[in-house]
Tab-separated table of C-alpha atoms and ligand atoms in Angstrom:
chain	number	residue	atom	x	y	z
O	3	MET	CA	52.145	-93.482	190.207
O	4	ASN	CA	53.039	-94.049	193.458
O	5	ASN	CA	51.844	-91.162	196.437
O	6	LYS	CA	55.711	-91.526	197.614
O	7	ASP	CA	56.903	-90.343	194.025
O	8	ILE	CA	54.807	-86.977	193.925
O	9	LYS	CA	57.328	-84.228	193.431
O	10	GLN	CA	57.082	-80.709	194.406
O	11	PRO	CA	56.049	-78.239	191.891
O	12	ALA	CA	59.081	-76.566	189.922
O	13	SER	CA	59.679	-73.649	192.210
O	14	ALA	CA	59.340	-69.948	190.549
O	15	LEU	CA	62.453	-68.531	192.459
O	16	SER	CA	64.828	-70.950	190.021
O	17	SER	CA	62.359	-71.708	186.996
O	18	PRO	CA	60.106	-68.894	185.620
O	19	ARG	CA	56.571	-70.063	186.044
O	20	PHE	CA	56.036	-69.670	182.095
O	21	CYS	CA	58.277	-72.463	181.307
O	22	ASN	CA	57.060	-76.292	180.859
O	23	MET	CA	53.655	-75.718	180.858
O	24	GLY	CA	52.939	-78.542	177.834
O	25	ASN	CA	53.726	-80.349	174.997
O	26	PHE	CA	53.988	-79.617	171.374
O	27	MET	CA	51.180	-81.518	169.682
O	28	ARG	CA	50.982	-83.298	172.846
O	29	MET	CA	53.723	-85.310	171.841
O	30	GLU	CA	56.104	-87.264	174.631
O	31	ARG	CA	57.776	-84.839	176.751
O	32	ILE	CA	61.552	-85.709	176.211
O	33	GLU	CA	64.501	-86.199	178.480
O	34	ASN	CA	67.088	-88.383	177.021
O	35	LEU	CA	68.180	-87.518	173.444
O	36	GLU	CA	69.584	-90.911	172.248
O	37	GLY	CA	68.650	-91.929	168.412
O	38	LEU	CA	66.276	-88.927	168.100
O	39	ASP	CA	65.994	-86.696	164.849
O	40	PHE	CA	64.600	-83.581	166.434
O	41	ALA	CA	63.536	-81.686	169.351
O	42	ILE	CA	60.941	-78.854	170.028
O	43	VAL	CA	62.802	-76.538	172.657
O	44	GLY	CA	60.836	-73.489	174.164
O	45	ILE	CA	63.520	-70.335	175.017
O	46	PRO	CA	60.286	-67.889	176.890
O	47	PHE	CA	62.877	-64.874	176.623
O	48	ASP	CA	61.234	-61.379	176.320
O	49	THR	CA	63.432	-58.763	177.925
O	50	ALA	CA	64.825	-58.232	174.374
O	51	SER	CA	61.663	-56.085	172.871
O	52	SER	CA	61.884	-53.057	172.163
O	53	PHE	CA	58.124	-52.233	172.141
O	54	ARG	CA	55.707	-54.671	173.179
O	55	SER	CA	56.816	-57.597	175.621
O	56	GLY	CA	54.864	-60.381	175.933
O	57	SER	CA	56.629	-63.112	173.967
O	58	ARG	CA	57.862	-65.036	177.087
O	59	PHE	CA	54.176	-66.262	176.563
O	60	GLY	CA	54.781	-67.590	173.190
O	61	PRO	CA	56.266	-70.980	173.879
O	62	ASN	CA	52.903	-72.086	175.930
O	63	GLY	CA	50.899	-70.283	173.170
O	64	ILE	CA	52.003	-72.244	170.342
O	65	ARG	CA	51.678	-75.314	172.692
O	66	ASN	CA	48.137	-74.739	174.102
O	67	ILE	CA	47.139	-74.398	170.150
O	68	SER	CA	49.168	-76.803	168.605
O	69	VAL	CA	46.731	-79.524	169.796
O	70	MET	CA	44.898	-78.968	166.565
O	71	MET	CA	48.091	-80.305	164.660
O	72	LYS	CA	47.946	-83.502	162.997
O	73	PRO	CA	50.995	-85.903	161.949
O	74	ASN	CA	50.177	-85.841	158.328
O	75	ASN	CA	51.270	-83.334	156.137
O	76	ALA	CA	49.285	-83.860	153.138
O	77	ILE	CA	51.136	-81.710	151.155
O	78	LEU	CA	54.954	-82.908	151.920
O	79	GLU	CA	53.159	-86.713	151.741
O	80	VAL	CA	55.014	-87.258	155.303
O	81	ASN	CA	53.812	-88.427	157.971
O	82	ILE	CA	56.466	-86.653	161.201
O	83	LEU	CA	56.332	-89.285	163.541
O	84	GLU	CA	56.469	-92.202	161.282
O	85	GLU	CA	59.655	-90.983	159.822
O	86	LEU	CA	60.990	-89.464	162.626
O	87	LYS	CA	61.609	-89.828	166.293
O	88	GLY	CA	61.241	-86.716	168.191
O	89	GLY	CA	59.150	-84.848	170.830
O	90	ASP	CA	58.964	-81.810	173.241
O	91	TYR	CA	61.781	-80.987	174.977
O	92	GLY	CA	60.311	-78.474	177.170
O	93	ASP	CA	61.984	-74.926	177.566
O	94	ILE	CA	65.388	-73.782	178.309
O	95	ASN	CA	65.404	-71.740	181.637
O	96	VAL	CA	65.791	-68.108	180.864
O	97	VAL	CA	66.441	-65.760	183.586
O	98	PRO	CA	63.858	-62.921	183.037
O	99	GLY	CA	65.364	-59.692	182.593
O	100	TYR	CA	68.976	-60.685	182.079
O	101	ILE	CA	70.427	-61.456	178.809
O	102	LYS	CA	73.706	-62.432	179.551
O	103	PRO	CA	72.846	-65.141	182.289
O	104	THR	CA	70.120	-65.968	179.466
O	105	TYR	CA	72.809	-66.784	176.758
O	106	GLU	CA	74.581	-68.753	179.058
O	107	ASN	CA	71.657	-71.111	179.608
O	108	ILE	CA	70.457	-71.561	176.107
O	109	LYS	CA	74.207	-72.056	175.143
O	110	ASN	CA	74.232	-74.850	177.785
O	111	GLU	CA	71.179	-76.316	177.472
O	112	LEU	CA	71.131	-76.570	173.647
O	113	GLN	CA	75.146	-78.081	172.707
O	114	PRO	CA	73.722	-81.542	174.053
O	115	ILE	CA	70.700	-81.723	171.702
O	116	LEU	CA	73.030	-80.632	168.924
O	117	ASP	CA	75.951	-82.756	170.183
O	118	ALA	CA	73.191	-85.692	170.515
O	119	GLY	CA	72.936	-85.131	166.796
O	120	VAL	CA	69.231	-83.742	167.094
O	121	THR	CA	67.832	-80.843	165.261
O	122	PRO	CA	66.381	-77.998	167.347
O	123	ILE	CA	63.327	-76.551	166.779
O	124	VAL	CA	62.940	-73.780	168.972
O	125	LEU	CA	59.785	-71.652	170.094
O	126	GLY	CA	60.581	-68.102	170.674
O	127	GLY	CA	61.112	-65.489	172.458
O	128	ASP	CA	62.214	-62.441	171.259
O	129	HIS	CA	64.576	-62.292	168.228
O	130	SER	CA	67.404	-61.628	170.857
O	131	ILE	CA	67.224	-65.488	171.438
O	132	THR	CA	68.734	-66.393	167.814
O	133	LEU	CA	72.328	-64.994	168.514
O	134	ALA	CA	72.734	-67.703	171.546
O	135	GLU	CA	71.381	-70.754	169.489
O	136	LEU	CA	73.629	-69.030	166.725
O	137	ARG	CA	76.758	-69.359	168.560
O	138	THR	CA	75.826	-73.408	169.806
O	139	VAL	CA	75.188	-73.689	166.128
O	140	ALA	CA	77.834	-72.550	164.790
O	141	GLU	CA	80.376	-74.406	167.489
O	142	LYS	CA	78.636	-77.791	166.325
O	143	HIS	CA	78.293	-77.016	162.494
O	144	GLY	CA	80.958	-74.148	162.084
O	145	LYS	CA	79.758	-71.350	159.978
O	146	VAL	CA	75.964	-71.813	158.834
O	147	SER	CA	74.075	-70.089	156.009
O	148	LEU	CA	71.356	-68.025	157.495
O	149	VAL	CA	67.188	-68.000	155.878
O	150	HIS	CA	65.697	-65.211	157.646
O	151	PHE	CA	61.892	-64.311	157.045
O	152	ASP	CA	61.499	-61.057	158.727
O	153	SER	CA	59.803	-57.893	158.178
O	154	HIS	CA	62.705	-56.638	159.937
O	155	ALA	CA	66.312	-57.286	159.096
O	156	ASP	CA	67.838	-57.001	162.963
O	157	ILE	CA	71.147	-55.825	162.013
O	158	ASN	CA	71.271	-52.792	164.285
O	159	GLU	CA	74.793	-51.200	165.730
O	160	GLU	CA	73.068	-50.864	169.403
O	161	VAL	CA	69.326	-50.256	170.257
O	162	PHE	CA	69.094	-48.302	173.570
O	163	GLY	CA	72.791	-48.263	173.996
O	164	GLU	CA	73.017	-52.005	174.471
O	165	PRO	CA	74.634	-54.556	171.964
O	166	TYR	CA	72.604	-57.431	172.530
O	167	ASN	CA	68.749	-56.848	171.915
O	168	HIS	CA	66.193	-58.038	169.130
O	169	GLY	CA	66.990	-55.811	166.747
O	170	THR	CA	70.495	-56.712	166.752
O	171	PRO	CA	71.132	-60.372	166.484
O	172	PHE	CA	72.329	-60.729	162.999
O	173	ARG	CA	75.109	-58.251	162.935
O	174	ARG	CA	76.581	-59.573	166.048
O	175	ALA	CA	76.283	-63.174	164.378
O	176	ILE	CA	78.201	-61.616	161.316
O	177	GLU	CA	80.859	-59.829	163.457
O	178	GLU	CA	81.140	-62.906	165.627
O	179	GLY	CA	81.503	-65.369	162.952
O	180	LEU	CA	78.747	-67.109	163.314
O	181	ILE	CA	77.017	-67.164	159.960
O	182	ASP	CA	78.526	-66.728	156.558
O	183	PRO	CA	76.585	-63.448	155.229
O	184	HIS	CA	77.786	-63.736	151.439
O	185	THR	CA	75.673	-67.031	151.358
O	186	SER	CA	72.795	-65.939	153.715
O	187	ILE	CA	69.117	-64.247	152.795
O	188	GLN	CA	66.964	-62.291	154.107
O	189	VAL	CA	63.436	-62.342	153.324
O	190	GLY	CA	60.425	-59.756	153.841
O	191	MET	CA	61.332	-56.587	154.974
O	192	ARG	CA	58.891	-53.401	155.056
O	193	GLY	CA	57.778	-50.745	156.820
O	194	SER	CA	58.937	-47.236	157.758
O	195	LEU	CA	63.046	-46.986	158.666
O	196	TYR	CA	64.940	-44.565	160.950
O	197	ASP	CA	67.744	-45.267	158.925
O	198	ALA	CA	67.011	-44.464	154.808
O	199	ASP	CA	70.408	-46.945	153.673
O	200	GLU	CA	69.197	-49.946	155.746
O	201	PHE	CA	69.118	-52.315	153.458
O	202	LYS	CA	72.691	-50.784	152.075
O	203	LYS	CA	73.969	-51.770	155.231
O	204	ALA	CA	72.632	-54.692	155.230
O	205	ALA	CA	74.995	-55.326	151.709
O	206	GLU	CA	77.649	-53.803	153.215
O	207	LEU	CA	77.735	-56.713	155.705
O	208	GLY	CA	77.356	-58.924	152.950
O	209	LEU	CA	73.541	-59.949	153.163
O	210	LYS	CA	71.399	-60.479	150.553
O	211	VAL	CA	67.994	-59.062	151.135
O	212	ILE	CA	64.703	-59.533	149.609
O	213	PRO	CA	62.078	-56.768	150.665
O	214	ALA	CA	58.552	-57.547	150.965
O	215	HIS	CA	57.743	-55.263	147.709
O	216	LYS	CA	60.578	-57.191	145.870
O	217	VAL	CA	58.655	-60.213	146.375
O	218	ARG	CA	55.792	-59.027	145.029
O	219	GLU	CA	57.343	-58.090	141.962
O	220	MET	CA	59.347	-61.070	141.301
O	221	GLY	CA	56.616	-63.443	142.099
O	222	PHE	CA	57.493	-66.383	144.824
O	223	GLU	CA	58.821	-68.654	142.168
O	224	GLU	CA	61.938	-66.106	141.640
O	225	THR	CA	62.056	-65.651	145.275
O	226	ILE	CA	62.363	-69.090	146.269
O	227	LYS	CA	65.044	-69.582	142.821
O	228	GLN	CA	67.191	-66.737	144.559
O	229	ILE	CA	67.212	-68.139	148.095
O	230	LYS	CA	68.393	-71.133	146.936
O	231	GLU	CA	71.227	-69.983	144.558
O	232	ARG	CA	72.342	-68.181	147.855
O	233	VAL	CA	72.552	-70.587	150.133
O	234	GLY	CA	73.429	-73.725	147.547
O	235	ASP	CA	74.043	-76.779	149.446
O	236	ASN	CA	75.340	-74.887	153.063
O	237	LYS	CA	74.278	-75.813	156.095
O	238	VAL	CA	71.223	-73.548	156.626
O	239	PHE	CA	69.702	-72.101	160.236
O	240	PHE	CA	66.427	-70.937	159.636
O	241	SER	CA	65.272	-68.062	161.641
O	242	PHE	CA	61.392	-67.288	161.402
O	243	ASP	CA	59.781	-63.911	162.875
O	244	ILE	CA	56.314	-64.133	163.090
O	245	ASP	CA	56.215	-60.520	161.909
O	246	PHE	CA	57.048	-61.183	158.716
O	247	VAL	CA	53.484	-62.450	158.151
O	248	ASP	CA	51.003	-59.253	157.727
O	249	PRO	CA	49.297	-58.544	161.095
O	250	ALA	CA	45.671	-59.302	159.955
O	251	TYR	CA	47.308	-63.041	160.016
O	252	ALA	CA	49.479	-62.355	163.071
O	253	PRO	CA	48.911	-59.788	165.149
O	254	GLY	CA	50.104	-61.329	168.543
O	255	THR	CA	53.336	-59.984	167.716
O	256	GLY	CA	55.167	-57.338	169.330
O	257	THR	CA	56.374	-54.802	166.467
O	258	PRO	CA	54.322	-55.375	163.794
O	259	GLU	CA	54.462	-54.003	159.828
O	260	VAL	CA	51.762	-54.206	157.827
O	261	GLY	CA	51.690	-54.702	153.851
O	262	GLY	CA	52.862	-58.621	154.847
O	263	PHE	CA	52.047	-61.922	153.387
O	264	THR	CA	48.921	-64.233	153.982
O	265	SER	CA	49.281	-67.253	156.504
O	266	TYR	CA	49.040	-69.400	152.889
O	267	GLU	CA	51.763	-67.650	151.215
O	268	THR	CA	54.212	-68.559	154.293
O	269	LEU	CA	53.746	-71.915	154.864
O	270	LYS	CA	53.741	-72.238	151.062
O	271	MET	CA	57.147	-70.629	150.753
O	272	ILE	CA	58.795	-72.402	153.566
O	273	ARG	CA	57.581	-75.610	152.120
O	274	ASP	CA	59.349	-74.934	148.704
O	275	LEU	CA	62.144	-74.404	150.654
O	276	LYS	CA	62.068	-78.179	151.649
O	277	ASP	CA	65.545	-79.174	149.181
O	278	LEU	CA	67.881	-77.050	151.661
O	279	ASN	CA	70.297	-78.768	154.677
O	280	PHE	CA	68.608	-77.008	157.827
O	281	VAL	CA	70.104	-77.734	160.743
O	282	ALA	CA	68.443	-75.275	162.981
O	283	PHE	CA	64.968	-73.482	162.907
O	284	ASP	CA	62.884	-71.351	165.090
O	285	VAL	CA	60.118	-69.558	165.081
O	286	VAL	CA	60.043	-65.981	167.635
O	287	GLU	CA	58.602	-62.706	168.516
O	288	VAL	CA	55.168	-64.960	169.239
O	289	SER	CA	53.022	-62.787	171.706
O	290	PRO	CA	49.862	-64.474	172.577
O	291	SER	CA	48.420	-61.259	174.974
O	292	TYR	CA	48.463	-59.722	171.421
O	293	ASP	CA	46.843	-62.334	169.547
O	294	SER	CA	43.190	-62.592	167.950
O	295	ASN	CA	41.494	-65.987	168.734
O	296	GLU	CA	45.018	-67.955	168.860
O	297	ILE	CA	45.479	-67.106	165.142
O	298	THR	CA	48.989	-65.779	165.591
O	299	THR	CA	49.826	-68.951	167.296
O	300	LEU	CA	48.102	-71.569	165.451
O	301	LEU	CA	50.284	-69.817	162.675
O	302	ALA	CA	53.407	-70.049	164.212
O	303	ALA	CA	52.222	-74.137	164.946
O	304	ASN	CA	51.779	-74.846	161.541
O	305	ILE	CA	55.358	-72.997	160.394
O	306	ALA	CA	57.025	-75.678	163.313
O	307	PHE	CA	55.209	-78.377	161.962
O	308	GLU	CA	55.973	-77.843	158.619
O	309	PHE	CA	60.175	-77.200	159.592
O	310	ILE	CA	59.420	-80.804	161.241
O	311	SER	CA	57.880	-82.081	157.870
O	312	ILE	CA	60.704	-80.780	156.187
O	313	LEU	CA	63.488	-82.761	158.087
O	314	ALA	CA	60.749	-86.101	157.962
O	315	LEU	CA	60.361	-85.595	153.745
O	316	ARG	CA	64.315	-85.746	153.768
O	317	LYS	CA	64.998	-88.843	155.975
O	318	LYS	CA	61.732	-90.523	153.442
O	319	ASN	CA	63.630	-89.080	150.414
O	320	LYS	CA	67.047	-90.520	151.481
O	321	LYS	CA	65.258	-94.357	152.156
B	423	MN	MN1	63.284	-59.918	164.174
B	424	MN	MN1	60.703	-58.488	162.978
């Protein structure tokens, strides 16, 4: 680089200083979307967290530890960067403290990615961001099926009197016609509730819920079978809240619930969904300040890697 090409650093008056701090798996930073298959996209927004905030540092934490990842997925027998073209697209400029302008930015910045036929792998951020992702995905693909792994259903009417919060995105997504509840499924719900009828309310919205205890009762094979039957060949948005995982394995999150899944069980479940027709993915609610020895961020990096591996496998099988 010539000295005269050195630019000023980004100003934190327009771009939050927790944005764009490194690249996932030390992949290339991409700007030109043409011909790409996937893009890692950070959305470091945590204003809509109801308890511990801090997931604004999620994308950065996941990227930091993702230097541990290698490109070969030995179980799916695929090398992600041999099959696919992609890289790290950096972060969407969020507006800390302000959800509506953040939603606008998410839409404006995700749209060209989807229009270019590139599959986004989003690193959150709290779960409120998924509504804006779904708005953009639905505009491109029409109503999609949702596969939602979480310890919470996130279908509240409102939280603190507000319609947009990390506890409300999937009710809003159904109201706005972004997802087809009748082919969508929520898995892993558990913990104490304010509303004893929460699962009934999900059913009233048309959603199918498999709470964590049912996964244990039925077994993983049956759970996977029911997810596949539910979504069929539809286009699928996979939204993964890290609190699906037991806090013993993923403590770095804002609203933890005990009695969850191990990291191995989690990765296996994701891999077992490899035949679904995914059009977008996110992994959200990773909050590094509550993490221990980067175990949560490392798991989230592996989850994103499994997502990319599924895309790679699909491309490989098409050959
Ligand atoms: Mn959630
Ligand atoms: Mn949750």
